[in-house]
CSV table of C-alpha atoms and ligand atoms in Angstrom, one decimal:
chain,number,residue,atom,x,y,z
A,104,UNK,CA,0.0,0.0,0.0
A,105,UNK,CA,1.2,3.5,-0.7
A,106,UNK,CA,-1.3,6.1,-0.2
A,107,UNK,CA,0.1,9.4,1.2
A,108,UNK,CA,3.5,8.9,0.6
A,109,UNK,CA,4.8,12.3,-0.8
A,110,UNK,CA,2.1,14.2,0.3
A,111,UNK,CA,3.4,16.4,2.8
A,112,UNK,CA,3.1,19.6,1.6
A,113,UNK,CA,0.3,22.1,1.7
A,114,UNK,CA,-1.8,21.6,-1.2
A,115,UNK,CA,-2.2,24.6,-3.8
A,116,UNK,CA,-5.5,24.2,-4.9
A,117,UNK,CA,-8.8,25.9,-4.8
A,118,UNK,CA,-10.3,25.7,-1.0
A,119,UNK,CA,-14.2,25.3,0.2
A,120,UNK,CA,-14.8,28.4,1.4
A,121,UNK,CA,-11.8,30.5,-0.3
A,122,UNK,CA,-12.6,33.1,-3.5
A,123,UNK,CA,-11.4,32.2,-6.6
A,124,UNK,CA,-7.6,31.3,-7.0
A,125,UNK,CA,-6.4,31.8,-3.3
A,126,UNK,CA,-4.9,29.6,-1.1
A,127,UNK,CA,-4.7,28.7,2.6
A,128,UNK,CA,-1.6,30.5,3.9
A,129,UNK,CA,-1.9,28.3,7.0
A,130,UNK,CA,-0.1,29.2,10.2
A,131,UNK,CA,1.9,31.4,8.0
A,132,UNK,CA,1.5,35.5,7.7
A,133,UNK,CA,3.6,36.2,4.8
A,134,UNK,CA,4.6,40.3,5.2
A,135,UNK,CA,3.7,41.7,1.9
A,136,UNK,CA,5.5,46.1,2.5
A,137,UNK,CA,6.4,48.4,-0.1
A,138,UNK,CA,8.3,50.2,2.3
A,139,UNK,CA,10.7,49.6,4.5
A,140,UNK,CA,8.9,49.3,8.4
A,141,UNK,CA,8.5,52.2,10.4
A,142,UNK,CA,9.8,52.7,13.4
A,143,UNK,CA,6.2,54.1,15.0
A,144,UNK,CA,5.8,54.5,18.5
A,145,UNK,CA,2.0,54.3,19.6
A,146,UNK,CA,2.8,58.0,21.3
A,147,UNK,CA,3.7,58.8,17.9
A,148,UNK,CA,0.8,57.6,16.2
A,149,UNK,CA,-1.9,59.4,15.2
A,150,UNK,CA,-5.3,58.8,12.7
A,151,UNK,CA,-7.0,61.7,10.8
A,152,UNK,CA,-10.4,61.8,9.3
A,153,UNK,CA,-10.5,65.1,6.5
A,154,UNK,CA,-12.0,65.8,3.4
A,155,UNK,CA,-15.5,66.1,2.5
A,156,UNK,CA,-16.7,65.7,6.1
A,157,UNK,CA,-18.7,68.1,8.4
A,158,UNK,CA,-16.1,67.6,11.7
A,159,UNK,CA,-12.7,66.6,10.4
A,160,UNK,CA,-10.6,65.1,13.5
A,161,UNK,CA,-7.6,63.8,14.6
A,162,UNK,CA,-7.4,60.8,17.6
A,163,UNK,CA,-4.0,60.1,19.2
A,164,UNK,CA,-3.4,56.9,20.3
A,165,UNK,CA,-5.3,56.7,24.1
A,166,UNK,CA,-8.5,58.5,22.4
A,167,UNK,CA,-8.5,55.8,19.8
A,168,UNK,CA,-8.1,53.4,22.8
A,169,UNK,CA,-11.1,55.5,24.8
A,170,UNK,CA,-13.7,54.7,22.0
A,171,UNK,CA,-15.9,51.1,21.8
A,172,UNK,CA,-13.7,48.3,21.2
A,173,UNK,CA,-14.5,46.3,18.1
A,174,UNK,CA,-13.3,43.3,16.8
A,175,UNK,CA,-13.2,41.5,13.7
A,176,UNK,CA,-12.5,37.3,13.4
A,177,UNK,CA,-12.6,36.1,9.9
A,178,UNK,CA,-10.2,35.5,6.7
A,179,UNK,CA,-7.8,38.0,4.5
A,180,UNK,CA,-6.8,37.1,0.8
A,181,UNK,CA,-4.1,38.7,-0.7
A,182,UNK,CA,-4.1,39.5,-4.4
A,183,UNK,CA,-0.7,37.6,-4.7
A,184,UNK,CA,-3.1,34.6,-3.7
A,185,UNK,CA,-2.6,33.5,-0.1
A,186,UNK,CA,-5.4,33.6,2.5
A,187,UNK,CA,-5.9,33.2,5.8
A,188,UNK,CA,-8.6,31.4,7.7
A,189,UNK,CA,-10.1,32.9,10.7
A,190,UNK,CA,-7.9,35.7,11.8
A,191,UNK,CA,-8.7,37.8,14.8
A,192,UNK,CA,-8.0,41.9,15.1
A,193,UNK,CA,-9.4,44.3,17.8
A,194,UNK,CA,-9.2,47.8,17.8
A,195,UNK,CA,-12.1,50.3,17.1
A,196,UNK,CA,-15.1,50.2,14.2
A,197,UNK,CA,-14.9,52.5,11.2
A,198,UNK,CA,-18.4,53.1,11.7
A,199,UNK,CA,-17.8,54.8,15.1
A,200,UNK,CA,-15.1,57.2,13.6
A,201,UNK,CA,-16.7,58.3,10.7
A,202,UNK,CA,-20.0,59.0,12.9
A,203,UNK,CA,-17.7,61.5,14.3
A,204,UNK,CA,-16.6,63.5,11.4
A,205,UNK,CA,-20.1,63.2,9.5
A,206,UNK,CA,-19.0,62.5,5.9
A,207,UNK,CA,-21.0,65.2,3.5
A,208,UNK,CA,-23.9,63.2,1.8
A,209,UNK,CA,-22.0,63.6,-1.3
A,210,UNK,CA,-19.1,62.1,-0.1
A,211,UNK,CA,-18.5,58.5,-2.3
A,212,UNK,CA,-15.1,57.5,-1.8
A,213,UNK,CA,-11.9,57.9,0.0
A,214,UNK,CA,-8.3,57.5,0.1
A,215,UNK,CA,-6.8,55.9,2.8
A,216,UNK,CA,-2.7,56.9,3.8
A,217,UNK,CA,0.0,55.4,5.5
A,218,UNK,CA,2.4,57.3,7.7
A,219,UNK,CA,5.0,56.1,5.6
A,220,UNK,CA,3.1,57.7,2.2
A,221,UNK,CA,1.2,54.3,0.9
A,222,UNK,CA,-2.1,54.8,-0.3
A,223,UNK,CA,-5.4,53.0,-1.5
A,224,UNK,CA,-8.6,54.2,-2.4
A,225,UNK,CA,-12.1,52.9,-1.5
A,226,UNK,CA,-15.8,53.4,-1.6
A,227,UNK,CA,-17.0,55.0,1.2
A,228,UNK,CA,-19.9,52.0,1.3
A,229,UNK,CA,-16.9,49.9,2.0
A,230,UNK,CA,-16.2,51.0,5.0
A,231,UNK,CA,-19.3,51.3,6.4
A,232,UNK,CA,-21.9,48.7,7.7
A,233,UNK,CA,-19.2,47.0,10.3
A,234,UNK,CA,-16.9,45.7,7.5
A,235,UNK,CA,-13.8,48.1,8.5
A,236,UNK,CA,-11.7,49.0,11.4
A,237,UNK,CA,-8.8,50.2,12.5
A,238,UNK,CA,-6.8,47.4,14.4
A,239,UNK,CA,-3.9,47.3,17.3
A,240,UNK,CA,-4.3,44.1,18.5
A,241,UNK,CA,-3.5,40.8,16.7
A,242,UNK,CA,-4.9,38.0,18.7
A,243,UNK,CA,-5.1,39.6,21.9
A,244,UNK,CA,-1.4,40.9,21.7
A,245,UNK,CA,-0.4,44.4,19.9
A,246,UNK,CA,0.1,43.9,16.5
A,247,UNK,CA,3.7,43.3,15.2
A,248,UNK,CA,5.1,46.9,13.7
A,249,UNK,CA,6.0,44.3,10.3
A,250,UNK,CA,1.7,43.6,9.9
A,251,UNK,CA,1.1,47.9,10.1
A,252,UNK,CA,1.5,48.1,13.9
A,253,UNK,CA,0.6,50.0,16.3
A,254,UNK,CA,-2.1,50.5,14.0
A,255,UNK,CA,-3.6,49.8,10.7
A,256,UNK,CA,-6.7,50.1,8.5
A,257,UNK,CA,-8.4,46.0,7.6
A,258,UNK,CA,-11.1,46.1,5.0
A,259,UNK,CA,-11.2,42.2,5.2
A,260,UNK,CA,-14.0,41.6,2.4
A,261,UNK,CA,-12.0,43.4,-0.1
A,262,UNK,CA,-8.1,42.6,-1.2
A,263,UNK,CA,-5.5,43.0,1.4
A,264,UNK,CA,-3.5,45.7,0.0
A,265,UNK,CA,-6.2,48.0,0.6
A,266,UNK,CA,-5.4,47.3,4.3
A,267,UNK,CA,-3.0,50.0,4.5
A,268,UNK,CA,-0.3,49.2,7.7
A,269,UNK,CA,0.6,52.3,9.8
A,270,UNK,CA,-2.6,54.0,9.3
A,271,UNK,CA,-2.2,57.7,9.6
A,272,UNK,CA,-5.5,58.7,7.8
A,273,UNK,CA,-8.5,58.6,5.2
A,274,UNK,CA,-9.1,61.5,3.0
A,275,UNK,CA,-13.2,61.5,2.4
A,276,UNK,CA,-13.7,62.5,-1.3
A,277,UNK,CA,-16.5,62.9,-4.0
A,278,UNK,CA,-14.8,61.0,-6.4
A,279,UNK,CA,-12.4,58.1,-7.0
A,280,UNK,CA,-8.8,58.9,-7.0
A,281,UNK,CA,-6.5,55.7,-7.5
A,282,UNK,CA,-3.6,54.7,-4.9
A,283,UNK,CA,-0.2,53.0,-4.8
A,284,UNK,CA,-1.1,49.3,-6.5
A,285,UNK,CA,-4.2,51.2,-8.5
A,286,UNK,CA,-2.2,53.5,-10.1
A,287,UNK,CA,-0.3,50.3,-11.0
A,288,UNK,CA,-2.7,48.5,-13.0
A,289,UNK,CA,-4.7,46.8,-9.9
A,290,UNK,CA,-8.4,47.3,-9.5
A,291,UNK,CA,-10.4,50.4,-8.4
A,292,UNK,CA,-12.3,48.3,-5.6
A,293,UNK,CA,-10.6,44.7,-5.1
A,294,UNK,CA,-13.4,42.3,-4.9
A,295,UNK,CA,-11.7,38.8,-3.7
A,296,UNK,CA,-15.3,36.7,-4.9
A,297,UNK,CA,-15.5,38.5,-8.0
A,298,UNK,CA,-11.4,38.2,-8.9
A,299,UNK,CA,-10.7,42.4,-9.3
A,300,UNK,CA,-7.6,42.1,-9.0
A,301,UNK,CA,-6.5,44.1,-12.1
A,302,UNK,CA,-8.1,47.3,-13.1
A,303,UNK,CA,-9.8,45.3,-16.2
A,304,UNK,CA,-11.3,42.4,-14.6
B,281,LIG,N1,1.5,50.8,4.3
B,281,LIG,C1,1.4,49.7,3.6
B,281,LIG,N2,0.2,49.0,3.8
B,281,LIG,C2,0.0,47.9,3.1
B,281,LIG,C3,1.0,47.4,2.2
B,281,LIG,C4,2.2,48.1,2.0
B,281,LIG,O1,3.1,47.8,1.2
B,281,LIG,N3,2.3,49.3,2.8
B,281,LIG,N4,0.8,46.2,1.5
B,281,LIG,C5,-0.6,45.8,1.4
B,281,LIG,C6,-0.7,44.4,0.9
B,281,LIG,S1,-0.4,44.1,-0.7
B,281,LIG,C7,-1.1,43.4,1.7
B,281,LIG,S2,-1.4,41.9,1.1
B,281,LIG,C8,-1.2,43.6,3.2
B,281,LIG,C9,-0.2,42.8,3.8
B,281,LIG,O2,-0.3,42.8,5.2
B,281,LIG,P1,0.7,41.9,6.0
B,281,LIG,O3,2.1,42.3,5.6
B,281,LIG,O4,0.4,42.2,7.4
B,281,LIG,O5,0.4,40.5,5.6
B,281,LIG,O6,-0.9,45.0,3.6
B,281,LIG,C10,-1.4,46.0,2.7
B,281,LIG,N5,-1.1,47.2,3.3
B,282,LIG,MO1,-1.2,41.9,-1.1
């Protein structure tokens, strides 16, 4: 008899309960940066909500901390085709900050930005409705400064790279102005069960 022998790797095929051409990472968290990590001190941080909204504001790190805790347990994909199943974030609800500032009704997108200059646009609608947050903890522990801590931006039911790591701020706008990988040929919104991952799918 010689069933499994050989199969000791992870297989790379399509998963129950995965979109379309990802795979499960695993225990693995590959670090996907552009830039090189910055060295950001949680006294240092700070998140800025501007643009087309009636109460632009800026939280440092213990107001973030002082506003209803939120978490998120579920999966990522990244457009380079890993995933990961059932990862858990806290930190605070994008709903609860954007109630603050009061986006203008014609307010339809935004661009979030990275203190280190990395950007990605959005629909306002996606980060609305409890689907975004901006998270410090990673599994009960603060998150690792190499996966955006202290802070970042997860919009888990889009792509990853709109999950912009060291999250200094989102920019409301009335229109849609591409970021870093969309100005690079990637898609405009980044639908994992629809496959936009380039800006013609
Ligand atoms: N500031 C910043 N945010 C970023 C990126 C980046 O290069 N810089 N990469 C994006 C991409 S492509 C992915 S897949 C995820 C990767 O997050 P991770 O390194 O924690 O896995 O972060 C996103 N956010
Ligand atoms: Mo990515």
């Amino acid at each position: 008899m010689n069933v499994t022998r050989g199969f000791t790797g992870r297989p790379r095929v399509h998963n129950a309960g995965l979109p379309p051409g990802q795979y499960d990472a695993g225990d693995d968290w590959p670090v996907l940066s552009a830039e090189v990590t910055p060295d950001l001190a949680p006294a240092d941080w700070t998140l800025r909500i501007d643009g087309l909204v009636a109460e632009p504001r800026t939280w440092d790190w213990e107001q973030a901390h002082a506003l209803p805790a939120s978490a998120y347990e579920g999966d990522i994909h990244c457009v380079t085709s890993w995933s990961k199943f059932g990862v858990r974030f806290g930190g605070v609800s994008l709903d609860t900050l954007l109630e603050a500032v009061r986006p203008d009704p014609a307010a339809t997108h935004a661009v979030a930005y990275a203190h280190t200059g990395y950007t990605a646009n959005l629909p306002l609608a996606d980060l609305t409705g409890g689907r975004a947050w901006i998270v410090w903890d990673h599994d009960g522990r603060p998150l690792p400064a190499e996966h955006g801590g202290p802070a970042r931006l997860i919009v888990p039911h889009l792509y990853f790279w709109k999950s912009v790591k060291w999250i200094a701020g989102i920019r409301i706008l009335d229109h849609d102005e591409p970021g870093f990988w969309e100005q690079n040929g990637y898609h405009a919104r980044g639908n994992p069960w629809e496959e936009q991952r380039y800006s013609g799918d």
